Amino acid sequence: MTNHSFCYSDERFADIQMLRYRLNGFENLSLQQKQLIYYLSKAALYGRDITFDQFGRYNLRIRKVLEVIYKDMRIPRDNQDFRELTVYLKRLWFSSGIHHHYGCDKFKPGFSRQFFHECLQTVDARQLPLEERQTVEELFNELAPVIFDEQILPKRVNKADGVDLITTSACNYYQGVTQEEVENYYSAFSQRDESEPPSYGLNTTLVKENGIIREEVWSANGRYSNAIRHIIFWLEKAANVAENDEQKDTIETLVNYYQTGDLHLFDKYSIKWLQEGDARVDFINGFIEVYGDPLGIKGSWEGLVEYVDLEATIRTQAISDNAQWFEDHSPVDPRFKKTIVRGVSARVICAAMLGGDEYPSTAIGINLPNADWIRSQYGSKSITISNITDAYNKAAHGNGFREEFVKEQKMLDFIAKYSDICDDLHTDLHECLGHGSGQLLPGTSPDALKSYGNVIEEARADLFGLYYIADEKLVELGLLPDNEAYKAQYFTYMLNGCMTQLARIELGCQIEEAHMRNRALIARWCLEHSRHMRLSVKNGQHELEIDDFQELRRLIAKLLAEIQRIKSEGDYEAARQLVETYAVNIDTDLHTEVLERYRKLNLAPYKGFINPWLLPVFDERGEIADIQVNYSESYDHQMMRYSSEYSTLI
């Protein structure tokens, strides 16, 4: 498919617009690099069922049942019930479960319970995920309440203040335990005197049976073993075509970790991954981010395969080369700064395959590892995903969003001129430096902020990026064209945090997702403390006005200093006060207005991606001679194919 004919936008359903991303420059990679990407991509896809199960104990069985119905041609299709069932299934695929991928609320099915019952009676029972001696009627009685009753498992991740976050969350990381029991169990680990503590609990399910609490380890010989063994198989094939010995050793260490579940091996792998040489191909594969756990302990499974965008990496290299300067000039208390910044590595990459918690909706930037002691001693690796942001930008061109919410033509022109470069640069600063900046005081537990830790950490990284995007150092480094460009980022960021991100939230709900809470916290705190930023009402509509951008930068510096203090000291109560005051509740009138204005644009507030289909081309000896990239696969075909080819747990 040639570049000029590539279509970034695909189908739309519910509140979701599906996009495609292009593998720019893939054809110029060596055969060995293409093979490596192919094998790593297979490993990235074989973890899919793990993510579904982690996000809810019924997700895999509901997915299987709906897919059996969806492909059975005896089911009447030309009716509203079937059309609504199809939308529900597509949403389930997108979110790796029955709860919204961002808001965490359970989907409301548009098809009837009776129709669901009739479908189960029609399909071949041998295709259904029936447990031993279970009848079709018993399967219906088991799953129907989970799908249709709003009071059953209403939220995947509950972050409401003052309730038991474990027993009120539908995520499948804990069984039979309360929040107090979980916190008591892991507090014993956090009190150990360890200079290099592993992320205890990251790769286990905590269960209580017969009054005894224990961990079920996710490994090749434990929970999720069948999926993990398939991941290992493809990782071992990838190791055989690694670009260098360092990369081969890194992959083999990851395999050893998967085989044993030993978190010390995961840390060893993470350090090796950080210290790899100049390999063009890279990947993420494992139990990584903890946003899906209300207590921020358990890692959801994710996979990402990537290769370096050589030209764009020049930008991030300039940032990482000056990491010590940025740390030294940060507006935070010197006690919380790193004396020596170690191992900051930053690259712009092209995604080649998304998997698990990175699919279909993915991050545009990533900074790893998450362990504070590794960051302190060895540094971190940051990536910005250029072909994903490119797809977002091209798909959004001319959609009318900016014109609806930014009424001043001068600011519109300014945003059009600078927004793309500032967005990329802010992501770079957030990932490359923000997450890697600062340090905990001795004796402060990395888990001291508990359920508020993720929001505080994202706010810290965002504030770091916002503070420095207005610094003349970026002009000096050639990363921004002038000292005025940052204003585009300040305006769009504050507009999003105060108003426009509300288009993603259902009326009557609170802000739940950590990144959305982070943006609301920053924007609303600045709005309250600023004398020169306001939401004014003109012609019955709210508009953002900023008269003094340097005052706003001073506020950002002040908030960054406080957020860093909270993290460094582990000040749980201050974190709670900030988040609950600025990042949770929504003004109903403003929310209603934003939803109405957004609805007129006929846009989907959420975006996700259809993966390219990597197809090996074999020579006469049966060996891989090339990897073909196919962009023509439809969303439902890809999802049904994945369920057929990569289903390991059901």
XYZ file of C-alpha atoms in Angstrom, residues 55-513:
459
model
C -9.703 -7.168 33.828
C -12.547 -9.401 35.050
C -13.142 -13.053 35.924
C -16.049 -13.413 33.456
C -14.504 -11.596 30.495
C -13.091 -14.593 28.639
C -16.265 -16.642 28.929
C -18.499 -13.745 27.884
C -16.206 -13.027 24.928
C -16.312 -16.668 23.850
C -20.111 -16.876 24.121
C -20.661 -13.683 22.129
C -18.198 -14.755 19.444
C -20.012 -18.088 19.061
C -23.259 -16.160 18.605
C -21.650 -13.618 16.273
C -20.359 -16.201 13.802
C -23.417 -18.506 13.857
C -25.332 -17.735 10.663
C -28.500 -19.304 12.056
C -28.918 -16.309 14.366
C -31.219 -13.675 12.757
C -29.070 -10.657 11.899
C -31.438 -8.077 10.459
C -32.750 -6.815 13.783
C -31.815 -4.260 16.421
C -30.918 -6.850 19.056
C -28.230 -8.439 16.882
C -26.868 -5.055 15.842
C -26.623 -4.023 19.492
C -24.992 -7.338 20.421
C -22.407 -6.682 17.716
C -21.629 -3.236 19.152
C -21.352 -4.723 22.647
C -18.934 -7.371 21.397
C -16.816 -4.759 19.614
C -16.666 -2.694 22.797
C -15.713 -5.796 24.787
C -12.895 -6.537 22.329
C -11.699 -2.945 22.562
C -11.662 -2.844 26.369
C -10.450 -6.415 26.964
C -13.611 -6.922 28.961
C -17.092 -5.713 29.833
C -16.000 -2.414 31.415
C -15.090 0.792 29.613
C -11.364 0.968 28.927
C -11.097 4.528 30.257
C -14.054 5.210 32.541
C -14.126 1.685 34.067
C -17.949 1.570 34.194
C -19.694 -1.580 33.005
C -21.232 -1.443 29.553
C -25.017 -1.263 29.273
C -26.107 -3.826 26.666
C -28.522 -2.615 24.002
C -29.771 -6.151 23.307
C -32.324 -7.865 25.496
C -31.836 -10.649 28.003
C -34.457 -12.652 26.112
C -32.554 -12.314 22.830
C -29.374 -13.440 24.554
C -31.231 -16.458 25.930
C -32.645 -17.335 22.500
C -29.190 -17.105 20.939
C -27.723 -19.490 23.509
C -30.487 -21.963 22.785
C -29.784 -21.718 19.030
C -26.009 -22.077 18.791
C -24.094 -25.350 18.899
C -23.630 -26.041 22.615
C -20.338 -27.774 21.879
C -18.878 -24.393 20.907
C -19.826 -22.757 24.216
C -17.438 -22.496 27.194
C -19.439 -24.869 29.357
C -17.833 -26.030 32.555
C -17.956 -29.716 33.470
C -21.591 -30.917 33.651
C -22.837 -27.358 33.114
C -25.949 -26.970 30.947
C -26.632 -24.134 28.509
C -29.372 -22.876 30.818
C -26.948 -22.818 33.735
C -24.443 -20.912 31.616
C -27.135 -18.343 30.831
C -28.058 -18.027 34.506
C -24.392 -17.497 35.355
C -23.537 -14.870 32.729
C -26.804 -12.988 32.199
C -26.712 -11.197 35.579
C -23.096 -10.148 34.969
C -24.050 -8.652 31.594
C -27.467 -7.159 32.345
C -27.661 -6.295 36.066
C -26.173 -2.849 36.683
C -25.532 -3.538 40.379
C -23.310 -6.573 39.719
C -19.618 -5.706 39.199
C -20.435 -2.118 38.166
C -16.820 -0.836 38.052
C -13.611 -2.501 36.922
C -11.451 -0.180 39.040
C -13.132 1.711 41.859
C -11.185 4.708 43.153
C -13.896 6.335 45.251
C -12.749 7.692 48.580
C -14.000 5.991 51.736
C -14.961 2.546 50.376
C -13.234 -0.830 50.192
C -11.497 -0.487 46.821
C -10.847 -4.207 46.450
C -14.288 -5.655 47.116
C -15.976 -2.943 45.009
C -13.692 -3.409 41.973
C -14.378 -6.052 39.308
C -10.720 -6.478 38.285
C -9.493 -10.021 38.807
C -6.297 -9.512 40.803
C -7.761 -10.460 44.175
C -10.097 -13.210 45.310
C -11.780 -13.337 48.696
C -9.737 -10.566 50.335
C -10.524 -7.053 51.540
C -8.540 -3.862 51.019
C -7.339 -3.968 54.615
C -6.126 -7.539 54.199
C -4.285 -6.678 50.993
C -2.609 -3.630 52.510
C -1.613 -5.572 55.615
C -0.244 -8.433 53.517
C 2.008 -6.235 51.397
C 2.976 -3.833 54.183
C 5.036 -6.675 55.634
C 7.140 -6.651 52.466
C 7.498 -2.868 52.373
C 8.894 -2.865 55.923
C 11.824 -5.051 54.933
C 15.198 -3.363 54.912
C 16.137 -3.910 51.267
C 18.254 -1.673 49.088
C 16.949 -3.316 45.903
C 13.373 -4.389 46.687
C 11.438 -6.162 43.951
C 7.921 -4.950 43.130
C 6.206 -7.368 45.473
C 2.825 -8.519 44.222
C 3.377 -7.289 40.671
C 2.865 -10.717 39.061
C 0.480 -12.577 41.352
C -3.167 -13.051 42.188
C -3.777 -12.689 45.920
C -6.341 -15.245 47.115
C -7.862 -16.245 50.425
C -8.873 -19.855 50.928
C -9.901 -21.431 54.228
C -8.795 -18.285 56.009
C -5.285 -18.409 54.541
C -4.017 -15.654 52.228
C -1.536 -16.679 49.561
C -0.239 -15.612 46.151
C -0.752 -17.445 42.874
C 2.267 -16.574 40.739
C 1.819 -15.803 37.040
C 4.433 -18.005 35.411
C 5.007 -20.917 33.042
C 4.244 -23.273 35.924
C 1.606 -21.215 37.692
C -1.435 -19.149 36.848
C -1.707 -18.243 33.133
C 0.811 -20.986 32.357
C -0.566 -21.908 28.927
C -0.441 -18.329 27.661
C 2.999 -17.727 29.163
C 4.441 -20.877 27.599
C 3.326 -19.648 24.178
C 4.939 -16.264 24.893
C 8.153 -18.039 25.884
C 8.146 -20.096 22.663
C 8.149 -16.981 20.485
C 10.586 -15.110 22.706
C 13.050 -17.969 22.327
C 12.701 -17.780 18.541
C 13.279 -14.023 18.800
C 16.432 -14.585 20.854
C 17.857 -16.657 17.992
C 17.635 -13.681 15.608
C 18.553 -10.949 18.116
C 20.565 -8.070 16.723
C 23.406 -8.509 19.208
C 24.502 -10.591 22.189
C 23.201 -8.036 24.685
C 19.719 -8.188 23.242
C 19.830 -11.985 23.141
C 20.815 -12.057 26.812
C 18.007 -9.640 27.665
C 15.379 -11.807 25.968
C 16.725 -14.972 27.591
C 16.571 -13.322 31.019
C 12.934 -12.397 30.380
C 12.265 -16.029 29.459
C 13.839 -17.166 32.744
C 11.607 -14.741 34.628
C 8.503 -16.053 32.881
C 9.539 -19.618 33.669
C 9.967 -18.958 37.379
C 7.936 -15.866 38.200
C 10.913 -14.649 40.271
C 10.647 -10.854 40.523
C 14.386 -10.558 41.174
C 14.838 -11.947 37.658
C 12.362 -9.379 36.354
C 14.507 -6.626 37.870
C 17.604 -8.230 36.364
C 15.857 -8.302 32.974
C 14.795 -4.652 33.364
C 18.372 -3.551 34.012
C 19.665 -5.530 31.020
C 16.878 -4.042 28.886
C 18.013 -0.568 29.973
C 21.633 -1.272 29.121
C 21.150 -2.796 25.670
C 23.371 -1.472 22.915
C 22.376 0.092 19.635
C 19.766 -2.425 18.497
C 17.208 -0.922 16.108
C 14.384 -3.217 17.278
C 13.032 -3.105 20.834
C 10.013 -4.418 22.730
C 7.982 -4.404 25.948
C 6.507 -7.692 27.126
C 5.231 -8.454 30.590
C 3.256 -7.437 33.655
C 4.078 -3.757 33.702
C 1.643 -0.952 34.526
C -0.474 -0.960 37.700
C -3.276 1.435 36.719
C -5.746 -1.464 36.505
C -5.347 -2.233 40.204
C -7.126 0.185 42.570
C -4.167 -0.126 44.966
C -1.517 0.164 42.240
C 0.214 -3.148 43.011
C -0.632 -5.657 40.260
C 0.739 -5.287 36.747
C -1.533 -5.745 33.761
C -0.037 -7.714 30.898
C 1.046 -5.704 27.858
C 3.079 -6.134 24.717
C 4.630 -3.638 22.329
C 7.044 -4.243 19.461
C 8.887 -1.287 17.991
C 11.793 -0.079 15.886
C 13.674 3.194 16.109
C 12.607 6.236 14.101
C 16.162 7.413 13.448
C 15.375 10.939 12.279
C 12.930 11.810 15.069
C 15.216 10.336 17.747
C 17.582 13.264 17.230
C 14.996 15.313 19.175
C 14.835 13.029 22.197
C 18.592 12.548 22.193
C 19.047 16.288 22.686
C 16.779 16.098 25.734
C 18.405 13.044 27.300
C 21.907 14.421 26.711
C 20.953 17.407 28.879
C 19.125 15.454 31.587
C 21.440 16.685 34.349
C 20.828 20.324 33.400
C 17.065 19.857 33.578
C 17.308 18.115 36.962
C 19.599 20.802 38.381
C 17.313 23.643 37.277
C 14.056 22.061 38.398
C 12.000 24.311 40.732
C 11.681 21.602 43.406
C 13.385 21.471 46.796
C 17.066 20.461 46.393
C 16.491 17.630 48.884
C 14.275 15.920 46.330
C 16.622 16.278 43.340
C 19.025 13.657 42.067
C 22.616 14.699 42.533
C 23.614 12.570 39.586
C 21.139 11.639 36.849
C 21.993 8.203 35.526
C 21.187 6.310 32.373
C 18.499 8.470 30.775
C 17.794 6.893 27.395
C 15.199 8.336 25.039
C 14.165 7.335 21.544
C 11.365 7.977 19.125
C 10.048 4.713 17.780
C 7.568 3.283 15.301
C 5.169 0.771 16.786
C 5.074 -2.490 14.821
C 2.594 -4.428 16.977
C 0.345 -3.598 19.930
C -0.781 -6.224 22.432
C -2.543 -6.724 25.751
C -3.138 -3.527 27.714
C -1.553 -1.536 24.846
C -4.169 -2.703 22.326
C -6.302 -1.421 20.675
C -5.906 1.784 22.720
C -2.265 2.599 23.327
C -0.043 5.136 25.030
C 1.852 7.647 22.885
C 4.834 7.614 25.226
C 6.278 5.179 27.743
C 8.966 5.419 30.423
C 10.253 2.251 32.103
C 11.203 0.519 34.369
C 8.831 1.600 37.130
C 10.944 0.461 40.085
C 12.297 3.552 41.868
C 15.566 1.914 42.919
C 16.349 0.907 39.334
C 15.616 4.441 38.145
C 17.885 5.818 40.843
C 20.832 3.498 40.207
C 20.541 2.698 36.501
C 18.207 5.264 34.942
C 15.258 4.719 32.651
C 14.354 4.261 29.020
C 11.777 6.489 27.357
C 9.999 6.116 24.057
C 7.697 8.350 22.075
C 5.665 6.515 19.442
C 5.832 8.624 16.282
C 3.583 6.632 13.960
C 0.805 6.533 16.569
C 0.847 10.298 17.121
C 1.056 10.774 13.358
C -2.067 8.672 12.901
C -3.908 10.648 15.579
C -2.944 13.957 13.989
C -3.830 12.977 10.435
C -7.165 11.454 11.447
C -8.091 14.607 13.411
C -7.233 17.055 10.632
C -10.145 19.391 9.940
C -12.608 17.732 12.331
C -13.792 21.083 13.775
C -12.860 20.333 17.385
C -10.488 23.254 17.882
C -12.831 25.723 16.235
C -15.662 24.708 18.578
C -13.740 25.201 21.806
C -11.229 27.911 20.841
C -13.110 30.974 19.621
C -10.294 33.501 19.328
C -8.847 33.343 15.819
C -5.403 34.517 16.924
C -5.117 31.608 19.379
C -6.504 29.184 16.780
C -3.806 30.232 14.333
C -1.186 29.984 17.060
C -2.287 26.453 17.988
C -2.351 25.392 14.349
C 1.221 26.602 13.958
C 2.772 25.152 17.108
C 0.511 22.486 18.600
C 1.890 19.378 16.885
C 5.530 20.126 17.677
C 4.638 21.119 21.249
C 2.546 17.989 21.815
C 5.432 15.779 20.735
C 7.911 17.739 22.818
C 5.742 17.661 25.939
C 5.407 13.890 25.575
C 9.189 13.631 25.252
C 9.760 15.745 28.368
C 7.108 13.822 30.311
C 8.541 10.416 29.443
C 12.264 11.118 29.035
C 12.781 13.341 32.058
C 9.599 13.799 34.080
C 9.192 10.223 35.275
C 12.923 9.880 35.824
C 13.349 13.110 37.777
C 13.462 13.561 41.530
C 14.063 11.045 44.286
C 12.373 9.569 47.324
C 13.736 10.496 50.719
C 15.458 7.622 52.540
C 12.886 5.426 54.218
C 9.969 6.532 52.031
C 8.056 3.591 50.609
C 7.371 3.713 46.841
C 3.811 2.614 47.724
C 3.225 5.241 50.418
C 0.615 7.125 48.369
C -1.417 3.944 47.821
C -4.396 4.480 45.492
C -3.333 8.080 44.771
C 0.172 7.165 43.671
C -0.570 6.813 39.963
C -2.302 10.204 39.711
C 0.464 11.984 41.614
C 3.159 10.348 39.475
C 1.471 11.307 36.192
C 0.898 14.860 37.445
C 4.577 15.085 38.428
C 5.737 14.050 34.959
C 3.231 16.325 33.198
C 4.185 19.315 35.340
C 7.867 18.698 34.652
C 7.129 18.781 30.921
C 4.911 21.860 31.184
C 7.486 23.763 33.208
C 10.332 23.108 30.796
C 8.443 23.502 27.532
C 8.379 27.224 28.370
C 12.116 27.359 29.017
C 14.407 29.116 26.564
C 16.738 26.114 26.889
C 14.515 24.299 24.394
C 14.988 27.080 21.850
C 18.718 26.977 22.518
C 18.702 23.213 21.809
C 16.798 23.779 18.570
C 13.732 21.891 19.796
C 11.354 24.858 19.564
C 11.447 27.622 16.948
C 10.917 30.515 19.397
C 10.094 31.546 22.969
C 6.385 31.916 22.234
C 5.583 28.404 20.995
C 4.980 26.983 24.483
C 1.802 29.064 24.802
C 0.034 26.695 22.409
C 0.763 23.790 24.771
C -0.271 25.725 27.858
C -3.569 26.765 26.311
C -4.562 23.365 24.907
C -3.464 21.545 28.073
C -5.470 23.800 30.387
C -8.459 23.716 28.051
C -8.362 19.926 28.070
C -7.965 19.634 31.826
C -10.686 22.150 32.628
C -13.192 21.332 29.895
C -12.731 19.249 26.812
C -11.680 15.942 28.372
C -15.149 15.908 29.968
C -16.455 14.838 26.551
C -15.051 11.403 27.386
C -17.107 11.005 30.556
C -20.749 10.017 30.872
C -22.971 12.670 32.452
C -23.359 12.095 36.168
C -20.071 10.222 36.563
C -16.866 11.329 38.245
C -13.375 11.415 36.788
C -11.884 7.959 37.320
C -8.903 7.357 35.031
